[in-house]
mmCIF file of C-alpha atoms and ligand atoms in Angstrom:
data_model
loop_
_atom_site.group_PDB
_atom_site.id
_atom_site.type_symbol
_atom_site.label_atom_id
_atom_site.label_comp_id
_atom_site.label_asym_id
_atom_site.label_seq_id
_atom_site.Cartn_x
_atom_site.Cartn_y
_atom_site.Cartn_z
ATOM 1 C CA UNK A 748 60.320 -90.008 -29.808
ATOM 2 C CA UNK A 749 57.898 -90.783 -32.082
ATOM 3 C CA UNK A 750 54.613 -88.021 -32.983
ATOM 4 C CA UNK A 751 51.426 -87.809 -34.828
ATOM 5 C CA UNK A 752 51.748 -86.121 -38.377
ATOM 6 C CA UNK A 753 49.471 -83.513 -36.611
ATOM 7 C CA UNK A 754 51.137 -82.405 -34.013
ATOM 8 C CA UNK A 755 53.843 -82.432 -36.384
ATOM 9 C CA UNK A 756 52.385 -79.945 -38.800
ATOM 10 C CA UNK A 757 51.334 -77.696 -36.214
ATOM 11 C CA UNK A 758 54.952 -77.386 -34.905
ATOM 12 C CA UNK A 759 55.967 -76.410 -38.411
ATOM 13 C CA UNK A 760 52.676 -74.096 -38.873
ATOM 14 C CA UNK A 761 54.016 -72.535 -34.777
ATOM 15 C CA UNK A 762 57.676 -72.049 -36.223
ATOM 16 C CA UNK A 763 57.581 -71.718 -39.848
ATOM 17 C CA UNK A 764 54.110 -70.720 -40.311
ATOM 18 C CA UNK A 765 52.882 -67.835 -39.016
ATOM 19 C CA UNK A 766 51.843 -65.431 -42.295
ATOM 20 C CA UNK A 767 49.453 -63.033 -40.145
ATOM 21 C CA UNK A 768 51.328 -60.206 -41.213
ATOM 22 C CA UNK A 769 51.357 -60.941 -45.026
ATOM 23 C CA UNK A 770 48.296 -59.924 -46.556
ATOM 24 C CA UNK A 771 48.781 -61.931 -49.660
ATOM 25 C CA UNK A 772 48.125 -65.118 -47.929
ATOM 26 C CA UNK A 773 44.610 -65.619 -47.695
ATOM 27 C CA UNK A 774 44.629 -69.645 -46.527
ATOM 28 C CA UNK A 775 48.016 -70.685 -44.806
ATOM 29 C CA UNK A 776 48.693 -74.324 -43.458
ATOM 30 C CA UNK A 777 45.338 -75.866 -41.874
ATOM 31 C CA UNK A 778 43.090 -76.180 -44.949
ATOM 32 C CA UNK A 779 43.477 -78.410 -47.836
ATOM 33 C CA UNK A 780 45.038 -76.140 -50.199
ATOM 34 C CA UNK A 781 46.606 -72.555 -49.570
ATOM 35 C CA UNK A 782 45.308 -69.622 -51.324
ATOM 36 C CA UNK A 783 47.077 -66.909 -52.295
ATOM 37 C CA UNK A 784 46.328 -63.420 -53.599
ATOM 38 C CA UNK A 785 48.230 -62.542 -56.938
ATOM 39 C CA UNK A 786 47.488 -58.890 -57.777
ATOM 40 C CA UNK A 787 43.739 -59.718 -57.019
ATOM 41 C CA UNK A 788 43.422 -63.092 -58.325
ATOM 42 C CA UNK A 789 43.703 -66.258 -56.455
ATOM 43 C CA UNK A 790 46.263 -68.987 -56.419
ATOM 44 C CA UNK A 791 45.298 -72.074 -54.633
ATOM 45 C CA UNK A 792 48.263 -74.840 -54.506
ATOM 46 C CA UNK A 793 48.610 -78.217 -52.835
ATOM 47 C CA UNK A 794 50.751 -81.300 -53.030
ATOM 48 C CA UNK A 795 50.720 -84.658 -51.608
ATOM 49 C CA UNK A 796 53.319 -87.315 -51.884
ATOM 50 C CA UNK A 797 52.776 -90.808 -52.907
ATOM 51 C CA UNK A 798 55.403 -93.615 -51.162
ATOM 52 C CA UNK A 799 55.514 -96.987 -53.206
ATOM 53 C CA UNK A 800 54.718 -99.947 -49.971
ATOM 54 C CA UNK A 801 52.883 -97.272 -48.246
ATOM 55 C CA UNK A 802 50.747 -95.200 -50.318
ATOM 56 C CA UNK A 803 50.839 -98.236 -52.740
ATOM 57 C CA UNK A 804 51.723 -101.675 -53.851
ATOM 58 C CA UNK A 805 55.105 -101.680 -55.288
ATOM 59 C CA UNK A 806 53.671 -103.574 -58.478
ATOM 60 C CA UNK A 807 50.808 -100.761 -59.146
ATOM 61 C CA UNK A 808 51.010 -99.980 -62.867
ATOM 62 C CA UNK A 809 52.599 -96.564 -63.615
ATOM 63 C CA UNK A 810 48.958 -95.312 -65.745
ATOM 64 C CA UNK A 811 47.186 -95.780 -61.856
ATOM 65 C CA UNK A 812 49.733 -94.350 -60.215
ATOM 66 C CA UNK A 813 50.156 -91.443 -62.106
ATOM 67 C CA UNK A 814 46.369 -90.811 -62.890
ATOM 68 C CA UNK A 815 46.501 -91.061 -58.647
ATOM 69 C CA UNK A 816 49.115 -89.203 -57.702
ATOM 70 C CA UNK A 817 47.433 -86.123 -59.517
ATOM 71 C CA UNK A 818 43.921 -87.463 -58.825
ATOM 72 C CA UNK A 819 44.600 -87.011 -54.591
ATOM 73 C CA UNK A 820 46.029 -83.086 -55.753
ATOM 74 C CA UNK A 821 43.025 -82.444 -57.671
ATOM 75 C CA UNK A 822 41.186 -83.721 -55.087
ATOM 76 C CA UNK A 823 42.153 -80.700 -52.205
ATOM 77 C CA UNK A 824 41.612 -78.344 -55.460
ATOM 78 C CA UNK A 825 38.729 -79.580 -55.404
ATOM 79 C CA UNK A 826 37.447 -78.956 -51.714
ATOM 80 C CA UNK A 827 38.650 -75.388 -51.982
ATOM 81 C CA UNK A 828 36.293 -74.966 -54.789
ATOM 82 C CA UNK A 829 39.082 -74.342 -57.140
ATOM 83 C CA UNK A 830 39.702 -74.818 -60.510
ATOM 84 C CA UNK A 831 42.561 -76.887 -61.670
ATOM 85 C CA UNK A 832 45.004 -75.119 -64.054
ATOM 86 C CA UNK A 833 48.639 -76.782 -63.558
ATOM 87 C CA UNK A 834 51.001 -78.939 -61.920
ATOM 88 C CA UNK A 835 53.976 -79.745 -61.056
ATOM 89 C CA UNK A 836 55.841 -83.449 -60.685
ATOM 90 C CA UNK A 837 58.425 -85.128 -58.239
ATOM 91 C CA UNK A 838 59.412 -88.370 -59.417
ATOM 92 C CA UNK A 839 62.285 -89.996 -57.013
ATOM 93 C CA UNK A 840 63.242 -93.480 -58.871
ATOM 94 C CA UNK A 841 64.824 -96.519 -58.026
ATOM 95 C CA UNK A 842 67.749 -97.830 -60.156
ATOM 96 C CA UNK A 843 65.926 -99.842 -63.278
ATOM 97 C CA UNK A 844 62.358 -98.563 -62.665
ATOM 98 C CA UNK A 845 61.590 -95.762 -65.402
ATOM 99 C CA UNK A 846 61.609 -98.361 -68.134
ATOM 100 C CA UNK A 847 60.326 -96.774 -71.982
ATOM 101 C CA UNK A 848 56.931 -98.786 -71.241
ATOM 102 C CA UNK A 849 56.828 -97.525 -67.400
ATOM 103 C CA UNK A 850 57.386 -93.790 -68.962
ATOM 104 C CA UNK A 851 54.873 -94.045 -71.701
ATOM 105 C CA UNK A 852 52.475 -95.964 -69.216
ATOM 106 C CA UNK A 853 53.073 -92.405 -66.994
ATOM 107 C CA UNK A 854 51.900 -90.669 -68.944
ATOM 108 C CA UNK A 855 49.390 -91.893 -70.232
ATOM 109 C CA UNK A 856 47.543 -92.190 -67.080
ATOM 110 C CA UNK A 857 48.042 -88.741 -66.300
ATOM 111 C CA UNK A 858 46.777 -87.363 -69.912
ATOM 112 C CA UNK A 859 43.407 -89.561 -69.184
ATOM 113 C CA UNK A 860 43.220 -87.078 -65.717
ATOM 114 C CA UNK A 861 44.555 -84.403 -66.688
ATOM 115 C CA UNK A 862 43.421 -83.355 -70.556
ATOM 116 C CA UNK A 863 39.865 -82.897 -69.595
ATOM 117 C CA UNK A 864 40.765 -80.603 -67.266
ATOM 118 C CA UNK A 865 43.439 -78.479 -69.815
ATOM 119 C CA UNK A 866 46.076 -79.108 -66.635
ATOM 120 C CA UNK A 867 49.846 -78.305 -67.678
ATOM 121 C CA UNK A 868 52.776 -79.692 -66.292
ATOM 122 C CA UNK A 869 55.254 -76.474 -65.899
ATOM 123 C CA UNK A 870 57.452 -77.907 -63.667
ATOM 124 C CA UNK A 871 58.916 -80.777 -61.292
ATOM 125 C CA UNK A 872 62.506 -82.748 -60.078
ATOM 126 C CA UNK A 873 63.534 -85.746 -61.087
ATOM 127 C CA UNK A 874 66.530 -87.700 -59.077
ATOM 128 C CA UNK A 875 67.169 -91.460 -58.727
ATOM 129 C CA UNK A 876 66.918 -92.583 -55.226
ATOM 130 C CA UNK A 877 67.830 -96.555 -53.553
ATOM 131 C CA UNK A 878 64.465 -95.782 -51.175
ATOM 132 C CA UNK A 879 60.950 -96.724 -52.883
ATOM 133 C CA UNK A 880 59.575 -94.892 -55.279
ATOM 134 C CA UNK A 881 57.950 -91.532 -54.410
ATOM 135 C CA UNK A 882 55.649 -89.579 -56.402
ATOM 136 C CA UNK A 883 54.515 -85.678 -55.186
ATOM 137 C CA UNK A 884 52.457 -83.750 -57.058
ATOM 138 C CA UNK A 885 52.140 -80.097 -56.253
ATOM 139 C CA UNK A 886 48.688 -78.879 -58.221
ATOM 140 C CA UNK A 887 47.682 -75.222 -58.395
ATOM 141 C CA UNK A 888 44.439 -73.868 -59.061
ATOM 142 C CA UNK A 889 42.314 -70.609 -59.400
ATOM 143 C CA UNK A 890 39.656 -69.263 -57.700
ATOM 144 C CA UNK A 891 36.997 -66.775 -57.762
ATOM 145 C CA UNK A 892 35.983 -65.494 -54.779
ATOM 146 C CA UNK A 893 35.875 -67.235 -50.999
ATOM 147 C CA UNK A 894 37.132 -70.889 -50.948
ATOM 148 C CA UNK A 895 35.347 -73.759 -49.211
ATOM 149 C CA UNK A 896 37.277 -73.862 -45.724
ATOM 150 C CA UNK A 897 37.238 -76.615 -43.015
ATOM 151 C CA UNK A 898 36.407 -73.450 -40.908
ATOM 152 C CA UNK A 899 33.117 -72.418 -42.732
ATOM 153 C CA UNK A 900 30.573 -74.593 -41.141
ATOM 154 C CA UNK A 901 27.700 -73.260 -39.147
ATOM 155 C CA UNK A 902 25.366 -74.538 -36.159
ATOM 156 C CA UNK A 903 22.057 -75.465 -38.498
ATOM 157 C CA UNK A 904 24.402 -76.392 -41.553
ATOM 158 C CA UNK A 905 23.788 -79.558 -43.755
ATOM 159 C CA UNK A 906 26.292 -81.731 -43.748
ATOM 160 C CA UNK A 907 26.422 -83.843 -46.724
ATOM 161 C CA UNK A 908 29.157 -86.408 -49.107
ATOM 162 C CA UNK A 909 29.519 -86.759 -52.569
ATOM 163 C CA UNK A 910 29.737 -90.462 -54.185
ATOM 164 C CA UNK A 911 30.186 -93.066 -51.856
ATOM 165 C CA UNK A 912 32.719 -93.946 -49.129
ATOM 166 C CA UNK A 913 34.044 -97.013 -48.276
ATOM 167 C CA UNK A 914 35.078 -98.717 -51.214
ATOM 168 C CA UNK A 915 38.954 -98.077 -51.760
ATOM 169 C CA UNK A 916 39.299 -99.303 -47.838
ATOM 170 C CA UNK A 917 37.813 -102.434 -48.894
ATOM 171 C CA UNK A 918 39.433 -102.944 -51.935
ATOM 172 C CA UNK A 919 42.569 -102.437 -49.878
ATOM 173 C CA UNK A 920 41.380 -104.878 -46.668
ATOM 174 C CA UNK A 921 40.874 -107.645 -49.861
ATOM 175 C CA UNK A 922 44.080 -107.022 -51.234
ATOM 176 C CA UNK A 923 45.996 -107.372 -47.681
ATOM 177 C CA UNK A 924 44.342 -110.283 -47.065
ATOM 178 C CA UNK A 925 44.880 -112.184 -50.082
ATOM 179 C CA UNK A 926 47.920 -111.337 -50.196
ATOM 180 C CA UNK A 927 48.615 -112.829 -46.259
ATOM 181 C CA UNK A 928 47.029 -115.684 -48.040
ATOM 182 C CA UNK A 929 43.847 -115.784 -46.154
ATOM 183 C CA UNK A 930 40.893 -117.103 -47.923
ATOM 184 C CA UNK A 931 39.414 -114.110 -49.835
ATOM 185 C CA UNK A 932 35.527 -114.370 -50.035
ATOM 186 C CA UNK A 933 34.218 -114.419 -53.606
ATOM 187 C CA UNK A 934 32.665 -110.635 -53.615
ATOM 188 C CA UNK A 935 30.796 -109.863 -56.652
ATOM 189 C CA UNK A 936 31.894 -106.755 -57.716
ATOM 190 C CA UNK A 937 35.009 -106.927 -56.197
ATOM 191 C CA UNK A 938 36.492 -105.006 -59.164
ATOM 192 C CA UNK A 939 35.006 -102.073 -58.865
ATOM 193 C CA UNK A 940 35.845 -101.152 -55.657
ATOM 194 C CA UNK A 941 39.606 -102.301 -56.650
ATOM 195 C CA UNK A 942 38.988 -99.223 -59.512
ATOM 196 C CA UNK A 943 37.755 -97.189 -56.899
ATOM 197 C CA UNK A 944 40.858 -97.183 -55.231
ATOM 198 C CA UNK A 945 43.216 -96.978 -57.752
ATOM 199 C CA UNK A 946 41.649 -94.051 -59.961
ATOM 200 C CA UNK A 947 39.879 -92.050 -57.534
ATOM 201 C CA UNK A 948 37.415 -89.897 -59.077
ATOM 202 C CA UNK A 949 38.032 -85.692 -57.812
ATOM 203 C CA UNK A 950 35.083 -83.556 -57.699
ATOM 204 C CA UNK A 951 36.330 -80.881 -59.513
ATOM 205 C CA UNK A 952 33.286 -79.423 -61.102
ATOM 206 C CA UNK A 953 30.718 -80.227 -57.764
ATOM 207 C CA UNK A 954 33.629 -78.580 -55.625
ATOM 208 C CA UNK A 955 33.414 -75.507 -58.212
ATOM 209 C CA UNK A 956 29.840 -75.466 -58.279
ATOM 210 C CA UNK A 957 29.513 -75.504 -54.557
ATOM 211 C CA UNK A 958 31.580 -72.422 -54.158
ATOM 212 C CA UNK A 959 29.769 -70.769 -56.456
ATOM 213 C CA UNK A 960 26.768 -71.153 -55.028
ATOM 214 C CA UNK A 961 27.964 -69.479 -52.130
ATOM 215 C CA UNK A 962 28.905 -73.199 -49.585
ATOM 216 C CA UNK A 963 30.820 -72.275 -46.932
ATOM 217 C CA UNK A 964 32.482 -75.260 -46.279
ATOM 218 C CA UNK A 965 34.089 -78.463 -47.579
ATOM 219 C CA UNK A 966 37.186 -81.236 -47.385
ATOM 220 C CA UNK A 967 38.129 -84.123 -49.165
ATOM 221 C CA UNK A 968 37.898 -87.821 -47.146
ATOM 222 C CA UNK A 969 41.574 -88.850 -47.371
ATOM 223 C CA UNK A 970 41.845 -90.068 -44.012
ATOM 224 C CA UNK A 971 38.756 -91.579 -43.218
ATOM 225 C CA UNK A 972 35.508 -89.391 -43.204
ATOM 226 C CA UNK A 973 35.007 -89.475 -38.989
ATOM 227 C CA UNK A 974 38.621 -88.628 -39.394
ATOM 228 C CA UNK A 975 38.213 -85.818 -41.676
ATOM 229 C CA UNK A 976 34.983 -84.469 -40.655
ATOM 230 C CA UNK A 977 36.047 -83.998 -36.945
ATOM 231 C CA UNK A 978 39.265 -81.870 -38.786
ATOM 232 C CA UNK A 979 36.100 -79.705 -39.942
ATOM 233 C CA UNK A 980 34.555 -79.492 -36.671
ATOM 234 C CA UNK A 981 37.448 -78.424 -35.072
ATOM 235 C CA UNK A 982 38.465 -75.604 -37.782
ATOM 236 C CA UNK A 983 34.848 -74.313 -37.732
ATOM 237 C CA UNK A 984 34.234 -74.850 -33.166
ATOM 238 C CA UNK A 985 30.867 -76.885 -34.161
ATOM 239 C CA UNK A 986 29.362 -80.182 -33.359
ATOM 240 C CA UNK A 987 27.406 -82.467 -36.075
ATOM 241 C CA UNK A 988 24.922 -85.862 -35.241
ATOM 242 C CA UNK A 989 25.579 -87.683 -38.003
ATOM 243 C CA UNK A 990 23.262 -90.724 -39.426
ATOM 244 C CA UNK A 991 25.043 -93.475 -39.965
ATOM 245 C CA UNK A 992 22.369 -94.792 -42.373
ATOM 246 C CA UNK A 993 22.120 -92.057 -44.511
ATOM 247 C CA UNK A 994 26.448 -92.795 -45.280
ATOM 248 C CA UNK A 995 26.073 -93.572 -48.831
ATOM 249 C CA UNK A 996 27.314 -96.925 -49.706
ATOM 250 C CA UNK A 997 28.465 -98.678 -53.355
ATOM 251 C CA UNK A 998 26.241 -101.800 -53.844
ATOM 252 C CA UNK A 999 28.965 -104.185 -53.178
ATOM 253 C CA UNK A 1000 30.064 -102.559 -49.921
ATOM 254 C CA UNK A 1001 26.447 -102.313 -49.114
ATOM 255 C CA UNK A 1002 26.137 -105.930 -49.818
ATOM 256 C CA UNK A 1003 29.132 -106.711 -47.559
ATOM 257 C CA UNK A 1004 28.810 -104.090 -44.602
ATOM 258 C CA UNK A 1005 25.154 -105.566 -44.433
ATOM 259 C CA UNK A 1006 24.022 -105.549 -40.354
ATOM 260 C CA UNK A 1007 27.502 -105.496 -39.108
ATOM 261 C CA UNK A 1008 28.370 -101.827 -37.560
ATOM 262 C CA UNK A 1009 32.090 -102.663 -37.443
ATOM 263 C CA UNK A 1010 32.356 -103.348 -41.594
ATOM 264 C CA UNK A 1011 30.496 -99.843 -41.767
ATOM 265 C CA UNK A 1012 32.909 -98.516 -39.026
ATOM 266 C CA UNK A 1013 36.135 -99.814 -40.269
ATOM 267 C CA UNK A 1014 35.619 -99.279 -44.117
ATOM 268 C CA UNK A 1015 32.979 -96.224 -44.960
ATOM 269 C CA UNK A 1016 33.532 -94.128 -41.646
ATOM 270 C CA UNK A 1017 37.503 -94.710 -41.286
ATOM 271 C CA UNK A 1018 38.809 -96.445 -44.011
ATOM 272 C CA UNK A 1019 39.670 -93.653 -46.054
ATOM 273 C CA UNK A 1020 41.188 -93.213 -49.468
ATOM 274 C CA UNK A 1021 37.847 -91.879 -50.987
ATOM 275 C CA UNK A 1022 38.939 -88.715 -52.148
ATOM 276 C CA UNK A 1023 34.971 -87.751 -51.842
ATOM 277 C CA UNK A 1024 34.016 -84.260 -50.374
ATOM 278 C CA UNK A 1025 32.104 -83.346 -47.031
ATOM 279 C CA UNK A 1026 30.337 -80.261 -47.640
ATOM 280 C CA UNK A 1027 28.291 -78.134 -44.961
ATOM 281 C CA UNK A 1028 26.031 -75.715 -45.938
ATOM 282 C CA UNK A 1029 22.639 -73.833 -44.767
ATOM 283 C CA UNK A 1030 19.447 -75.653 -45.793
ATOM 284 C CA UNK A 1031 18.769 -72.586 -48.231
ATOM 285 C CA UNK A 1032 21.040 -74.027 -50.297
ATOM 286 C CA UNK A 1033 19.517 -77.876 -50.597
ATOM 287 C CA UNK A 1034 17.689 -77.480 -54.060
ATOM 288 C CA UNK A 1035 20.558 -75.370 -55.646
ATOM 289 C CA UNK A 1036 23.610 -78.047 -54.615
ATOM 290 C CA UNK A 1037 20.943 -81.166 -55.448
ATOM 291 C CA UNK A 1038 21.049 -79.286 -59.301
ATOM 292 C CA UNK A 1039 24.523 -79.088 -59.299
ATOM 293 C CA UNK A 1040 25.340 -82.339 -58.212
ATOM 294 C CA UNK A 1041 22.949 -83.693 -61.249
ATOM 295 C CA UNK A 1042 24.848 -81.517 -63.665
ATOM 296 C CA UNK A 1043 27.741 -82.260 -62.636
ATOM 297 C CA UNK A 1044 26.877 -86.081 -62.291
ATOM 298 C CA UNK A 1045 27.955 -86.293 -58.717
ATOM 299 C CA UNK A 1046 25.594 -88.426 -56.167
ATOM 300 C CA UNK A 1047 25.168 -86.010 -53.332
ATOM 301 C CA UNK A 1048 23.989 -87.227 -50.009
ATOM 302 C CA UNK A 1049 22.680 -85.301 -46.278
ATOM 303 C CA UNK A 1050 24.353 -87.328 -44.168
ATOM 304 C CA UNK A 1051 23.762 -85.294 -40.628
ATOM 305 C CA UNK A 1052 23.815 -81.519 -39.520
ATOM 306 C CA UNK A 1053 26.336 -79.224 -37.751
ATOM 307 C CA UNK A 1054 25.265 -78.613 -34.126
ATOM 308 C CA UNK A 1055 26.959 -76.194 -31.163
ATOM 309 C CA UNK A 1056 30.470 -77.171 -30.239
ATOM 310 C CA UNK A 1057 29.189 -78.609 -26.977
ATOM 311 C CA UNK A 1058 27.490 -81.365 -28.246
ATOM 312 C CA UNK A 1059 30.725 -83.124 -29.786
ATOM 313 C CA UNK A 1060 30.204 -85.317 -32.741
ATOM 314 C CA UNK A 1061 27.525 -87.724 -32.337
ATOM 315 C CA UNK A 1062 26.795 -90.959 -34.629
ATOM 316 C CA UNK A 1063 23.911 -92.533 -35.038
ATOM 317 C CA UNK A 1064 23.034 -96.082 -36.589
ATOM 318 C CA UNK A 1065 19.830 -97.865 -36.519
ATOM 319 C CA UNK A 1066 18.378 -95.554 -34.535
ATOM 320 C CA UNK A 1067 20.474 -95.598 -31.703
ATOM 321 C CA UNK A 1068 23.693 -93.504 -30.733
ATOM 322 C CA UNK A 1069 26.988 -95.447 -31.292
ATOM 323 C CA UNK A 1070 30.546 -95.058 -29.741
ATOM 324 C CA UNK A 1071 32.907 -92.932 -31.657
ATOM 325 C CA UNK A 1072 35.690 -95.669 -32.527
ATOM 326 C CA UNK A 1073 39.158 -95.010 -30.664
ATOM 327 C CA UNK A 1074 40.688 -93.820 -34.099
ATOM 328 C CA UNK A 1075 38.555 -92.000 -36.378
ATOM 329 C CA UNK A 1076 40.983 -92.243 -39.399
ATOM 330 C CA UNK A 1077 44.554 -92.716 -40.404
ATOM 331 C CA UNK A 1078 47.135 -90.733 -39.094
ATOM 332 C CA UNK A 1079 50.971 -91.293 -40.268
ATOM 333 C CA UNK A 1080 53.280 -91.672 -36.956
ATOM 334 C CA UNK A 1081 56.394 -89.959 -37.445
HETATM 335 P P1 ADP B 1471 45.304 -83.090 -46.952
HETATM 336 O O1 ADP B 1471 44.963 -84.451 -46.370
HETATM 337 O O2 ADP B 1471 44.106 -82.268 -47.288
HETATM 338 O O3 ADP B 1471 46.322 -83.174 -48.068
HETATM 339 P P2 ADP B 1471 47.093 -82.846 -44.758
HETATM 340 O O4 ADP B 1471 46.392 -83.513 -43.630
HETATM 341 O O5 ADP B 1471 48.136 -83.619 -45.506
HETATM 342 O O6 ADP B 1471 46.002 -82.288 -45.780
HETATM 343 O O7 ADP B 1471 47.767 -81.524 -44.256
HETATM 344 C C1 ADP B 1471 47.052 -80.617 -43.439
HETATM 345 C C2 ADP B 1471 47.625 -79.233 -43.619
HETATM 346 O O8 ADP B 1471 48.987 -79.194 -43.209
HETATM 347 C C3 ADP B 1471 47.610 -78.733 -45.072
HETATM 348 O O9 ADP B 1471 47.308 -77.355 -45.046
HETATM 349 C C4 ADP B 1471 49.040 -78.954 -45.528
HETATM 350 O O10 ADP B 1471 49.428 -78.048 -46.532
HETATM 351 C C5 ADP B 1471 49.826 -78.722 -44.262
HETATM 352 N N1 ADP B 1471 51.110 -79.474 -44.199
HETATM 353 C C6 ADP B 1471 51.264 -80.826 -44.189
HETATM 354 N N2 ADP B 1471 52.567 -81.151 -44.100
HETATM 355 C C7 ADP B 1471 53.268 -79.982 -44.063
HETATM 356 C C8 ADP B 1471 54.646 -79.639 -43.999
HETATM 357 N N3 ADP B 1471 55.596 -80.580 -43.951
HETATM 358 N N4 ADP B 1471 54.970 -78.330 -43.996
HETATM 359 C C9 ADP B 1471 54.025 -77.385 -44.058
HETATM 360 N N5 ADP B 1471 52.709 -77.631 -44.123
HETATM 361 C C10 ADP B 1471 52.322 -78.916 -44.119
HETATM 362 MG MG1 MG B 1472 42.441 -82.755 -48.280
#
């Protein structure tokens, strides 16, 4: 019988998972990245898999794939507040695929990630395979001091997002439907948001910044942000009202969404793939974040507040309070 990925995880976490009585691990399964004491300092490692015809289009060049693959890792560093240091690579490839151009392509995307950061690749498996090619990364990280944890948010917290959201699900929503052969409207701009999705930009140094300035909490928007926000609410037993207006939009998807509350609902609020981080944190903190997201040229927007459990999550647009949609984000059935 088929399950949600969740309720899958949380099996595993039930069975597999339970590290109460090891005092080494700090962050277990539940957060975006696990953090682990070494001898007094911290580890924090993630991975995430990439599926070519799911994650991807089979035809994606191997530069975007590769800078993405690492980009989605860096990404959960990022939330933690971590700083990336290496990585490790899974490539499983069909018969004919790892051509000398498709190598050198590889890599080069990953360098164009990866070098400003000084991230080394120290490990990985390699094994041909007749399914579609699958890429995991598995990125580890350091940390000083507490991470960012989708359990640190507070009643009276901001809640805010870096960059803005919505533009990789519309970039993918164009894509599907030219390639059903539906009449694509001529979007200026189009090809941004199609860059958007394909080299995702991690907030390495505003994740960084934020935890050490002393934010409690933080995730990145994989799944959709309603998706991923309510993953905060539930880690941290809070509410939020979120404003709906205050979601901060690219020109072009502003330019689309325009008055329609389902292009803002399926694309900025569900439509995930915008590797962008929610942050809460106490108003004390405004001024200090607002620097650090100018230094470390990351758009930073208040987008609602955390509020007592018992008010759920509520969303607000045009000054009224809307439905929650049925499905706040994606979810892989397994
Ligand atoms: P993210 O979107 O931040 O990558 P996920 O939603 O994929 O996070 O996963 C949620 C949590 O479950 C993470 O802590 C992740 O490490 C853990 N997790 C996911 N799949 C597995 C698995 N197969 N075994 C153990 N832990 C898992
Ligand atoms: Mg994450």
């Amino acid at each position: 019988m088929a399950t949600g990925e969740f309720a899958l995880i949380d099996e595993l976490r039930r069975g597999l998972g339970q590290v109460e009585d090891d005092a080494a691990v700090i962050v277990g399964i539940g957060d975006d990245a696990a953090v682990l004491d070494c001898g007094g300092r911290r580890l924090v490692a993630c991975t995430d898999t990439l599926v070519a015809g799911r994650h991807f289009f089979a035809e994606l060049g191997a530069d975007d794939l590769a800078w993405k693959a690492l980009a989605v890792n860096l990404s959960d560093l990022a939330a933690m507040g971590a700083e990336p240091r290496w990585a490790l690579l899974n490539l499983a490839l069909p018969a004919g695929m790892a051509t000398p151009a498709w190598r050198a392509d590889f890599m080069r995307g990953w360098q164009e990630l990866a070098l400003p950061f000084n991230l080394r690749l120290v490990g990985g498996d390699t094994v041909a395979c007749d399914g579609p090619l699958t890429v995991t990364v598995t990125a580890l990280g350091l940390l000083a001091g507490d991470a960012l944890l989708r359990s640190g948010a507070q009643v009276g917290d901001d809640l805010y997002v870096t960059g803005t959201l919505g533009d990789a699900a519309l970039a993918l929503e164009l894509a599907f439907a030219e390639r059903a052969g539906e009449a694509v409207e001529d979007l200026p701009g189009a090809a941004t948001l199609e860059q958007c999705r394909r080299r995702p930009t991690p907030r390495v140094a505003f994740g960084q910044a934020a935890q050490r300035l002393g934010a409690r909490c933080a995730q990145d928007v994989s799944d959709g942000f309603l998706a991923d926000l309510h993953h905060i609410l539930q880690a941290s037993g809070v509410g939020a009202r979120i404003d709906g207006d205050a979601i901060p939009l690219s020109p072009v998807l502003a330019g689309w969404v325009g008055d329609d509350w389902q292009r803002l609902l399926r694309t900025a609020l569900t439509g995930g793939d915008d590797y962008e981080l929610i942050l809460a944190a106490p108003p004390a903190l405004a001024v200090q974040l607002q620097t650090a997201a100018q230094q470390t040229q990351t758009p930073l927007q208040r987008v609602g507040s955390v509020l007592p459990a018992a008010a759920g999550l509520q969303l607000f647009w045009q000054g009224r309070r809307q439905d929650l949609p049925e499905h706040l984000g994606h979810q892989h059935v397994i």
